[in-house]
Short mmCIF file of C-alpha atoms in Angstrom, two decimals:
data_model
loop_
_atom_site.label_atom_id
_atom_site.label_comp_id
_atom_site.label_asym_id
_atom_site.label_seq_id
_atom_site.Cartn_x
_atom_site.Cartn_y
_atom_site.Cartn_z
CA MET A 220 -23.12 -22.06 -12.86
CA SER A 221 -21.87 -23.07 -9.14
CA THR A 222 -23.95 -23.08 -6.11
CA ARG A 223 -22.15 -20.42 -4.77
CA ASP A 224 -22.19 -18.49 -7.42
CA ALA A 225 -25.91 -18.94 -8.34
CA LEU A 226 -26.53 -17.45 -4.15
CA LEU A 227 -23.97 -14.69 -4.82
CA GLU A 228 -25.70 -13.30 -8.40
CA VAL A 229 -29.42 -13.91 -6.42
CA THR A 230 -28.23 -12.29 -3.33
CA ALA A 231 -26.84 -8.82 -5.38
CA ARG A 232 -29.83 -8.96 -7.15
CA LEU A 233 -32.37 -9.20 -4.26
CA PHE A 234 -30.48 -6.46 -2.34
CA ALA A 235 -30.65 -3.98 -4.81
CA ASP A 236 -34.35 -4.59 -5.11
CA HIS A 237 -34.98 -4.71 -0.98
CA GLY A 238 -32.06 -4.09 0.81
CA TRP A 239 -30.39 -5.67 3.88
CA ARG A 240 -33.53 -6.33 5.90
CA GLY A 241 -35.74 -7.43 2.66
CA THR A 242 -33.45 -10.14 1.52
CA THR A 243 -33.77 -12.57 3.56
CA THR A 244 -32.39 -15.96 3.47
CA ARG A 245 -36.11 -17.48 2.73
CA ARG A 246 -36.28 -14.91 -0.33
CA ILE A 247 -32.73 -15.80 -1.64
CA ALA A 248 -33.25 -19.82 -1.18
CA GLU A 249 -36.29 -19.44 -2.77
CA ALA A 250 -34.90 -17.26 -6.13
CA ALA A 251 -31.96 -19.39 -6.11
CA GLY A 252 -33.82 -22.63 -6.28
CA VAL A 253 -32.04 -24.19 -3.44
CA ASN A 254 -33.17 -25.08 0.08
CA GLU A 255 -32.38 -22.36 3.21
CA VAL A 256 -30.03 -25.12 4.97
CA THR A 257 -28.10 -24.30 1.57
CA VAL A 258 -27.50 -20.87 2.36
CA PHE A 259 -26.33 -21.33 5.65
CA ARG A 260 -23.97 -24.19 4.69
CA THR A 261 -22.09 -22.71 2.18
CA PHE A 262 -22.12 -19.15 3.52
CA GLY A 263 -22.46 -19.30 7.31
CA SER A 264 -24.95 -16.60 7.39
CA LYS A 265 -27.10 -13.70 5.94
CA ASP A 266 -24.78 -11.03 7.14
CA ALA A 267 -21.52 -13.01 5.56
CA LEU A 268 -23.56 -13.86 2.31
CA LEU A 269 -24.37 -10.59 1.60
CA MET A 270 -20.92 -8.92 2.40
CA GLU A 271 -19.22 -11.40 0.01
CA SER A 272 -22.26 -10.71 -2.19
CA ILE A 273 -21.27 -6.81 -2.03
CA ARG A 274 -17.95 -7.72 -2.45
CA VAL A 275 -18.00 -9.21 -5.67
CA GLN A 276 -20.08 -6.83 -7.20
CA SER A 277 -17.87 -4.04 -6.39
CA ALA A 278 -14.68 -5.73 -7.50
CA ALA A 279 -16.79 -6.41 -10.66
CA ALA A 280 -17.48 -2.56 -11.41
CA MET A 281 -13.65 -1.81 -10.99
CA PRO A 282 -12.62 -0.41 -14.66
CA ASP A 283 -9.55 -2.26 -16.27
CA VAL A 284 -6.20 -0.89 -15.08
CA LEU A 285 -4.91 2.31 -16.96
CA PRO A 286 -1.61 1.64 -19.07
CA ALA A 287 1.63 0.93 -17.25
CA GLU A 288 3.47 3.74 -19.30
CA PRO A 289 1.07 7.14 -20.49
CA GLY A 290 0.92 7.91 -23.86
CA ASP A 291 -2.22 9.38 -25.10
CA LEU A 292 -3.55 10.74 -21.56
CA ARG A 293 -7.32 11.89 -23.19
CA SER A 294 -8.05 8.66 -24.91
CA GLU A 295 -6.34 6.31 -22.24
CA LEU A 296 -8.58 8.10 -19.29
CA THR A 297 -11.37 8.77 -21.50
CA ALA A 298 -11.53 5.15 -22.86
CA TRP A 299 -11.20 4.03 -18.67
CA GLY A 300 -13.46 6.19 -17.42
CA MET A 301 -16.34 5.23 -19.89
CA ALA A 302 -15.41 1.70 -19.12
CA HIS A 303 -15.51 2.40 -15.48
CA HIS A 304 -18.82 4.52 -16.12
CA ALA A 305 -20.82 1.34 -17.85
CA ARG A 306 -19.95 -0.99 -14.77
CA LEU A 307 -21.32 1.27 -12.55
CA HIS A 308 -24.34 2.38 -14.18
CA GLU A 309 -24.83 -1.05 -14.26
CA ARG A 310 -24.76 -1.93 -11.00
CA ARG A 311 -26.23 1.58 -10.58
CA SER A 312 -29.18 -0.11 -7.84
CA MET A 313 -26.93 -2.09 -5.84
CA ILE A 314 -24.84 1.04 -5.15
CA ARG A 315 -27.72 2.92 -4.30
CA THR A 316 -29.24 0.50 -2.17
CA CYS A 317 -25.68 0.34 -0.49
CA LEU A 318 -25.49 3.73 -0.07
CA ALA A 319 -28.79 3.87 1.91
CA GLU A 320 -27.71 0.93 4.21
CA PHE A 321 -24.39 2.86 5.10
CA GLU A 322 -25.56 4.26 8.37
CA GLU A 323 -27.33 1.60 9.58
CA HIS A 324 -24.45 -0.93 8.56
CA PRO A 325 -21.14 1.29 8.66
CA GLU A 326 -19.39 -2.32 8.47
CA LEU A 327 -20.70 -2.39 4.67
CA GLY A 328 -18.77 0.94 3.58
CA PRO A 329 -15.07 -0.71 3.39
CA VAL A 330 -17.20 -3.96 1.69
CA ALA A 331 -18.31 -1.89 -0.78
CA CYS A 332 -15.46 0.40 -1.68
CA GLU A 333 -12.83 -1.93 -2.27
CA GLY A 334 -12.91 -1.78 -5.71
CA ALA A 335 -12.72 1.97 -5.44
CA GLU A 336 -10.16 2.39 -3.77
CA VAL A 337 -8.04 -0.10 -6.11
CA THR A 338 -8.98 2.26 -9.16
CA ILE A 339 -8.31 5.21 -7.02
CA ALA A 340 -4.91 3.91 -5.99
CA ASP A 341 -4.20 3.03 -9.89
CA SER A 342 -4.90 6.30 -11.31
CA ILE A 343 -3.18 7.82 -9.06
CA ARG A 344 -0.08 5.93 -10.41
CA TYR A 345 -0.63 6.66 -13.70
CA LEU A 346 -1.17 10.33 -13.79
CA GLY A 347 2.01 10.51 -11.26
CA GLU A 348 3.63 8.36 -13.94
CA ALA A 349 2.11 10.99 -16.37
CA ARG A 350 3.45 13.73 -14.28
CA ARG A 351 7.07 12.02 -14.56
CA ARG A 352 7.18 12.02 -18.22
CA GLY A 353 6.26 15.39 -18.37
CA LEU A 354 2.61 14.96 -19.65
CA LEU A 355 1.50 17.00 -16.87
CA GLY A 356 2.39 20.03 -15.42
CA PRO A 357 3.99 20.27 -11.83
CA GLU A 358 1.27 21.73 -10.39
CA GLY A 359 -2.47 20.52 -8.90
CA SER A 360 -2.91 17.32 -6.46
CA LEU A 361 -2.74 13.70 -8.05
CA GLU A 362 -5.14 12.91 -5.45
CA ALA A 363 -7.69 15.63 -5.21
CA ALA A 364 -8.10 15.38 -9.33
CA THR A 365 -8.20 11.34 -9.30
CA VAL A 366 -11.40 11.77 -6.60
CA MET A 367 -12.78 14.74 -8.75
CA LEU A 368 -12.62 12.78 -12.12
CA MET A 369 -13.88 9.25 -10.11
CA ASN A 370 -16.77 11.72 -8.24
CA ALA A 371 -18.09 12.98 -11.40
CA ILE A 372 -17.98 9.61 -13.32
CA PHE A 373 -19.46 7.66 -10.28
CA LEU A 374 -22.56 10.32 -9.82
CA ASP A 375 -22.78 10.37 -13.01
CA ALA A 376 -23.20 6.62 -13.77
CA ILE A 377 -25.91 6.07 -10.33
CA THR A 378 -28.10 9.17 -11.14
CA ARG A 379 -28.18 9.35 -14.85
CA ASP A 380 -31.34 7.70 -14.82
CA VAL A 381 -33.27 9.16 -11.63
CA VAL A 382 -32.18 12.95 -12.32
CA PRO A 383 -32.34 13.32 -15.82
CA GLY A 384 -31.65 17.39 -15.82
CA CYS A 385 -27.99 16.50 -14.23
CA ALA A 386 -27.49 14.58 -17.57
CA PRO A 387 -28.01 16.97 -20.26
CA VAL A 388 -25.16 15.20 -22.78
CA PRO A 389 -24.79 11.70 -23.65
CA ALA A 390 -22.62 9.76 -20.91
CA GLU A 391 -19.61 9.50 -23.53
CA ASP A 392 -19.51 13.05 -23.90
CA ALA A 393 -19.76 13.74 -20.00
CA VAL A 394 -17.19 11.61 -19.37
CA ALA A 395 -15.14 13.19 -21.88
CA GLY A 396 -15.57 16.52 -20.24
CA PHE A 397 -14.96 15.37 -16.73
CA VAL A 398 -11.43 14.01 -18.09
CA ASP A 399 -10.93 17.47 -20.26
CA LEU A 400 -11.55 19.44 -17.04
CA THR A 401 -9.25 17.14 -15.17
CA LEU A 402 -6.41 17.11 -17.38
CA ARG A 403 -6.26 20.87 -17.94
CA ALA A 404 -6.69 20.97 -13.98
CA LEU A 405 -3.35 19.35 -14.07
CA GLY A 406 -1.69 21.49 -17.05
CA ALA A 407 -1.64 18.91 -19.41
CA GLY A 408 0.46 19.69 -22.48
CA VAL A 409 2.14 22.22 -20.05
CA ALA A 410 5.97 21.33 -19.66
CA ALA A 411 7.13 19.84 -16.17
#
């Protein structure tokens, strides 16, 4: 692993555990096994390193792209949703820390949400194609349905371990339920 990649990985872990202020360049350098000068030489500043680390994690949390041509909507969206859920759940500490830091560091929001924006656009594209093919009814906002589905998956993934009452069913069943509700709201199976 390159020094750059090691610094990004260590910074992500430290940020998740200690937040913006607690992730010092000294702590980063020690955890990565380099000197502090290397941190600055590689990224220029602590802020630049933190932002790049968060950008990399955001991109890694994105699910695979949905099929270009929708087929079995329920199975395709459920598989996609489970992949997204798993990647978000794996990064839940970092995500919760980002949410806590947004007010003090508003510049963090667009960087942390880059992956979500790409995922939203892909989902809207997929559902739009499904509607054009007559797999969804003509009613209902694709944008609202996408946001609803992604927010449900997101919230379940990042709170499942801290609010057990909100997750009374296994993740697989929750995601399948979210997909089913979304498809019903969009009139899946209703001729356009």
